[in-house]
mmCIF file of C-alpha atoms in Angstrom:
data_model
loop_
_atom_site.group_PDB
_atom_site.id
_atom_site.type_symbol
_atom_site.label_atom_id
_atom_site.label_comp_id
_atom_site.label_asym_id
_atom_site.label_seq_id
_atom_site.Cartn_x
_atom_site.Cartn_y
_atom_site.Cartn_z
ATOM 1 C CA MET S 1 2.692 -21.843 -17.883
ATOM 2 C CA ASN S 2 3.224 -19.373 -15.098
ATOM 3 C CA LEU S 3 3.594 -21.289 -11.834
ATOM 4 C CA PHE S 4 3.174 -18.117 -9.777
ATOM 5 C CA SER S 5 -0.258 -17.316 -11.139
ATOM 6 C CA PHE S 6 -2.925 -18.622 -8.822
ATOM 7 C CA SER S 7 -5.744 -16.535 -10.248
ATOM 8 C CA ASN S 8 -7.445 -19.518 -11.890
ATOM 9 C CA ILE S 9 -7.471 -21.740 -8.801
ATOM 10 C CA GLU S 10 -10.271 -19.947 -7.021
ATOM 11 C CA GLU S 11 -13.237 -18.385 -8.703
ATOM 12 C CA ARG S 12 -13.140 -14.598 -8.465
ATOM 13 C CA SER S 13 -15.749 -12.930 -6.291
ATOM 14 C CA GLU S 14 -17.406 -9.703 -7.362
ATOM 15 C CA THR S 15 -14.920 -6.871 -6.859
ATOM 16 C CA ASN S 16 -15.967 -3.257 -6.628
ATOM 17 C CA TRP S 17 -13.289 -1.567 -4.549
ATOM 18 C CA PHE S 18 -10.469 -0.176 -6.648
ATOM 19 C CA SER S 19 -7.322 1.748 -6.026
ATOM 20 C CA GLU S 20 -4.582 2.925 -8.347
ATOM 21 C CA LEU S 21 -1.212 4.086 -7.070
ATOM 22 C CA LYS S 22 1.353 6.002 -9.110
ATOM 23 C CA ILE S 23 4.922 6.047 -7.840
ATOM 24 C CA PRO S 24 7.341 8.293 -9.750
ATOM 25 C CA PHE S 25 10.905 6.966 -9.782
ATOM 26 C CA GLU S 26 13.898 8.863 -11.165
ATOM 27 C CA THR S 27 14.316 6.684 -14.236
ATOM 28 C CA ALA S 28 12.369 4.123 -16.299
ATOM 29 C CA LYS S 29 14.977 1.518 -15.336
ATOM 30 C CA GLN S 30 14.214 1.979 -11.615
ATOM 31 C CA SER S 31 10.438 1.697 -12.097
ATOM 32 C CA LYS S 32 10.969 -1.496 -14.128
ATOM 33 C CA ILE S 33 13.208 -2.938 -11.371
ATOM 34 C CA ALA S 34 10.456 -2.207 -8.825
ATOM 35 C CA GLN S 35 7.807 -3.828 -11.045
ATOM 36 C CA ASN S 36 9.933 -6.948 -11.615
ATOM 37 C CA THR S 37 10.712 -7.214 -7.900
ATOM 38 C CA LEU S 38 7.144 -6.858 -6.629
ATOM 39 C CA GLN S 39 5.305 -8.761 -9.373
ATOM 40 C CA PRO S 40 6.412 -12.332 -8.472
ATOM 41 C CA ASP S 41 4.876 -12.061 -4.980
ATOM 42 C CA PRO S 42 1.951 -14.487 -5.059
ATOM 43 C CA ILE S 43 -1.443 -13.125 -4.067
ATOM 44 C CA LEU S 44 -2.576 -15.066 -1.019
ATOM 45 C CA ARG S 45 -6.327 -14.774 -1.573
ATOM 46 C CA PRO S 46 -6.829 -14.325 -5.313
ATOM 47 C CA ALA S 47 -10.600 -14.668 -4.940
ATOM 48 C CA ASP S 48 -10.650 -11.470 -2.849
ATOM 49 C CA ILE S 49 -7.949 -9.277 -4.367
ATOM 50 C CA ASP S 50 -6.136 -8.744 -7.638
ATOM 51 C CA VAL S 51 -2.984 -6.643 -7.941
ATOM 52 C CA LYS S 52 -1.536 -5.552 -11.277
ATOM 53 C CA TYR S 53 1.774 -3.786 -11.859
ATOM 54 C CA SER S 54 2.795 -1.778 -14.916
ATOM 55 C CA THR S 55 5.109 1.079 -15.794
ATOM 56 C CA GLU S 56 4.651 4.305 -17.735
ATOM 57 C CA GLU S 57 8.240 5.426 -18.334
ATOM 58 C CA GLU S 58 9.614 6.259 -14.848
ATOM 59 C CA ILE S 59 6.233 5.844 -13.141
ATOM 60 C CA LEU S 60 5.280 2.566 -11.453
ATOM 61 C CA VAL S 61 1.522 2.002 -11.600
ATOM 62 C CA ILE S 62 -0.100 -0.435 -9.151
ATOM 63 C CA LYS S 63 -3.781 -1.333 -9.559
ATOM 64 C CA PHE S 64 -5.755 -3.057 -6.803
ATOM 65 C CA ASP S 65 -9.144 -4.657 -7.333
ATOM 66 C CA ALA S 66 -10.705 -5.939 -4.099
ATOM 67 C CA VAL S 67 -13.922 -7.269 -2.584
ATOM 68 C CA SER S 68 -13.918 -4.894 0.417
ATOM 69 C CA ASP S 69 -12.194 -1.939 2.071
ATOM 70 C CA ARG S 70 -10.650 -4.307 4.604
ATOM 71 C CA VAL S 71 -9.003 -6.501 1.952
ATOM 72 C CA LEU S 72 -7.904 -3.404 0.037
ATOM 73 C CA ARG S 73 -6.271 -1.879 3.122
ATOM 74 C CA VAL S 74 -4.285 -5.021 3.930
ATOM 75 C CA ALA S 75 -3.111 -5.434 0.321
ATOM 76 C CA ILE S 76 -2.105 -1.786 -0.190
ATOM 77 C CA SER S 77 -0.200 -1.620 3.086
ATOM 78 C CA SER S 78 1.611 -4.890 2.371
ATOM 79 C CA VAL S 79 2.641 -3.818 -1.148
ATOM 80 C CA LEU S 80 3.784 -0.388 0.072
ATOM 81 C CA GLU S 81 5.924 -1.986 2.795
ATOM 82 C CA SER S 82 7.699 -4.064 0.134
ATOM 83 C CA LEU S 83 7.919 -1.066 -2.190
ATOM 84 C CA LYS S 84 9.699 0.994 0.494
ATOM 85 C CA THR S 85 12.309 -1.765 0.819
ATOM 86 C CA VAL S 86 12.781 -1.774 -2.972
ATOM 87 C CA ILE S 87 13.222 2.028 -3.012
ATOM 88 C CA GLU S 88 15.722 1.883 -0.142
ATOM 89 C CA THR S 89 17.691 -0.913 -1.824
ATOM 90 C CA ILE S 90 17.960 0.956 -5.142
ATOM 91 C CA ASP S 91 18.937 4.106 -3.231
ATOM 92 C CA GLU S 92 21.693 2.290 -1.362
ATOM 93 C CA PHE S 93 23.156 0.167 -4.144
ATOM 94 C CA GLU S 94 22.435 1.658 -7.569
ATOM 95 C CA GLY S 95 25.582 2.883 -9.265
ATOM 96 C CA LYS S 96 27.789 1.906 -6.332
ATOM 97 C CA PHE S 97 31.021 0.127 -7.172
ATOM 98 C CA ASP S 98 31.046 -3.284 -5.527
ATOM 99 C CA GLU S 99 34.556 -3.587 -4.144
ATOM 100 C CA TYR S 100 33.889 -7.040 -2.647
ATOM 101 C CA LEU S 101 33.216 -8.644 -6.034
ATOM 102 C CA GLN S 102 36.180 -7.083 -7.769
ATOM 103 C CA MET K 1 9.326 15.308 -10.940
ATOM 104 C CA SER K 2 5.886 14.458 -9.585
ATOM 105 C CA THR K 3 5.044 12.930 -6.202
ATOM 106 C CA PRO K 4 3.318 9.624 -5.344
ATOM 107 C CA SER K 5 -0.452 9.654 -5.736
ATOM 108 C CA ALA K 6 -3.428 7.335 -5.375
ATOM 109 C CA ILE K 7 -7.037 7.096 -6.435
ATOM 110 C CA TYR K 8 -9.644 5.158 -4.467
ATOM 111 C CA SER K 9 -13.030 4.281 -5.835
ATOM 112 C CA ASN K 10 -16.011 2.133 -4.927
ATOM 113 C CA PRO K 11 -19.571 2.102 -6.324
ATOM 114 C CA SER K 12 -20.508 5.253 -4.382
ATOM 115 C CA THR K 13 -17.384 7.379 -4.030
ATOM 116 C CA THR K 14 -14.033 8.371 -5.512
ATOM 117 C CA LYS K 15 -11.175 9.996 -3.636
ATOM 118 C CA HIS K 16 -7.798 11.290 -4.807
ATOM 119 C CA PHE K 17 -4.712 11.246 -2.603
ATOM 120 C CA THR K 18 -1.773 13.484 -3.414
ATOM 121 C CA ILE K 19 1.440 14.297 -1.589
ATOM 122 C CA ASN K 20 2.556 17.880 -1.119
ATOM 123 C CA LYS K 21 6.274 18.074 -1.825
ATOM 124 C CA THR K 22 6.782 21.040 0.513
ATOM 125 C CA ASP K 23 5.310 19.241 3.573
ATOM 126 C CA LYS K 24 7.666 17.425 5.926
ATOM 127 C CA HIS K 25 7.702 13.659 5.362
ATOM 128 C CA THR K 26 9.484 10.979 7.361
ATOM 129 C CA THR K 27 10.042 7.226 7.077
ATOM 130 C CA ASN K 28 8.388 6.708 10.479
ATOM 131 C CA GLY K 29 4.781 6.030 9.590
ATOM 132 C CA LYS K 30 1.927 6.783 11.981
ATOM 133 C CA THR K 31 0.006 3.657 10.996
ATOM 134 C CA THR K 32 2.878 1.200 10.713
ATOM 135 C CA GLY K 33 5.181 -0.346 13.304
ATOM 136 C CA PRO K 34 4.291 -1.279 16.875
ATOM 137 C CA SER K 35 1.361 0.389 18.629
ATOM 138 C CA GLN K 36 1.839 3.061 21.301
ATOM 139 C CA PHE K 37 0.620 0.545 23.876
ATOM 140 C CA VAL K 38 3.464 -1.840 22.987
ATOM 141 C CA LEU K 39 6.048 0.964 22.959
ATOM 142 C CA ASP K 40 4.813 2.208 26.353
ATOM 143 C CA ALA K 41 5.413 -1.311 27.693
ATOM 144 C CA GLY K 42 9.116 -0.784 26.994
ATOM 145 C CA ILE K 43 9.462 -2.788 23.780
ATOM 146 C CA ILE K 44 12.261 -1.534 21.519
ATOM 147 C CA ASP K 45 11.296 -1.408 17.838
ATOM 148 C CA LYS K 46 14.162 -3.227 16.127
ATOM 149 C CA ASP K 47 12.445 -2.998 12.729
ATOM 150 C CA GLN K 48 12.257 0.794 12.772
ATOM 151 C CA PRO K 49 12.846 2.185 9.252
ATOM 152 C CA SER K 50 16.214 3.786 8.601
ATOM 153 C CA THR K 51 16.547 7.548 8.265
ATOM 154 C CA PRO K 52 16.143 8.530 4.601
ATOM 155 C CA ASN K 53 19.152 9.659 2.581
ATOM 156 C CA GLN K 54 19.164 13.212 1.244
ATOM 157 C CA THR K 55 18.445 11.917 -2.248
ATOM 158 C CA TYR K 56 15.465 11.763 -4.603
ATOM 159 C CA LEU K 57 14.810 8.146 -3.587
ATOM 160 C CA GLY K 58 15.201 9.019 0.103
ATOM 161 C CA ASP K 59 12.481 11.658 -0.330
ATOM 162 C CA LEU K 60 10.355 9.216 -2.339
ATOM 163 C CA ARG K 61 10.506 6.636 0.486
ATOM 164 C CA SER K 62 9.305 9.255 2.978
ATOM 165 C CA GLN K 63 6.525 10.390 0.628
ATOM 166 C CA VAL K 64 5.374 6.782 0.106
ATOM 167 C CA THR K 65 5.209 6.428 3.916
ATOM 168 C CA THR K 66 2.926 9.483 4.101
ATOM 169 C CA LEU K 67 0.754 8.114 1.284
ATOM 170 C CA GLN K 68 0.539 4.777 3.114
ATOM 171 C CA ASP K 69 -0.575 6.597 6.305
ATOM 172 C CA ASP K 70 -3.216 8.586 4.403
ATOM 173 C CA LEU K 71 -4.632 5.469 2.740
ATOM 174 C CA ASN K 72 -4.549 3.427 5.962
ATOM 175 C CA GLU K 73 -6.372 6.144 7.916
ATOM 176 C CA PHE K 74 -8.975 6.633 5.196
ATOM 177 C CA LEU K 75 -9.678 2.906 4.768
ATOM 178 C CA THR K 76 -9.694 2.242 8.533
ATOM 179 C CA GLU K 77 -12.277 5.002 8.979
ATOM 180 C CA ARG K 78 -14.412 3.477 6.210
ATOM 181 C CA MET K 79 -14.144 0.015 7.826
ATOM 182 C CA GLN K 80 -15.162 1.415 11.231
ATOM 183 C CA ARG K 81 -18.116 3.254 9.690
ATOM 184 C CA GLU K 82 -19.175 0.061 7.922
ATOM 185 C CA ASN K 83 -18.958 -1.843 11.237
ATOM 186 C CA SER K 84 -21.054 0.720 13.107
ATOM 187 C CA ILE K 85 -23.720 0.681 10.358
ATOM 188 C CA GLY K 86 -23.797 -3.114 10.645
ATOM 189 C CA LYS K 87 -24.241 -2.883 14.418
ATOM 190 C CA GLU K 88 -27.046 -0.303 14.041
ATOM 191 C CA GLU K 89 -28.831 -2.537 11.554
ATOM 192 C CA GLU K 90 -28.443 -5.480 13.925
ATOM 193 C CA TRP K 91 -29.816 -3.433 16.834
ATOM 194 C CA GLU K 92 -32.738 -2.231 14.695
ATOM 195 C CA LYS K 93 -33.518 -5.791 13.673
ATOM 196 C CA THR K 94 -33.398 -6.942 17.293
ATOM 197 C CA LEU K 95 -35.700 -4.089 18.321
ATOM 198 C CA LEU K 96 -38.230 -4.657 15.540
ATOM 199 C CA ASP K 97 -38.472 -8.419 15.234
ATOM 200 C CA GLY K 98 -36.472 -9.860 18.069
ATOM 201 C CA GLY K 99 -33.460 -10.526 15.875
ATOM 202 C CA GLU K 100 -35.224 -13.140 13.737
#
């Protein structure tokens, strides 16, 4: 049982506002890291918005399914803020030798 | 390598968002961070994004910021239009039947 999945708690409303984002990373490993980092974030109002993450090789695909433009805007902006932190973190630390843990 | 992209769709419209690699992109978004009003009041933005590295991922972070701005502006405009239509309908209802 997935404790982070709240999608069954509230009944889903009718959703008609969709958006799909494609973010091309350098490698498939990076896109998978981004997916695994963002995915556990619980959706605060699952009745109003659904967010799905997947990868196609090095491309991270994020699908939003919302009840209104307003909900969609908040969700997209929030996910992109987190995504920028993930990108920056990979950029700063990937492949760097960690001298403190030696 | 491609650039970040997005597709928006609702029952009546579909719009594609693409990022032009040759345009200048920065990590300072137009639609994120404190408002101009707050900045004019002398507040220092301590959460300002760092300058991007001269790497693929540095460029990607800037391009994602531009995509975020484009989507925010587009969706804000749609929300405002929706609000004004709602107000017009309300006004029309008030005019025709006293708002009942």
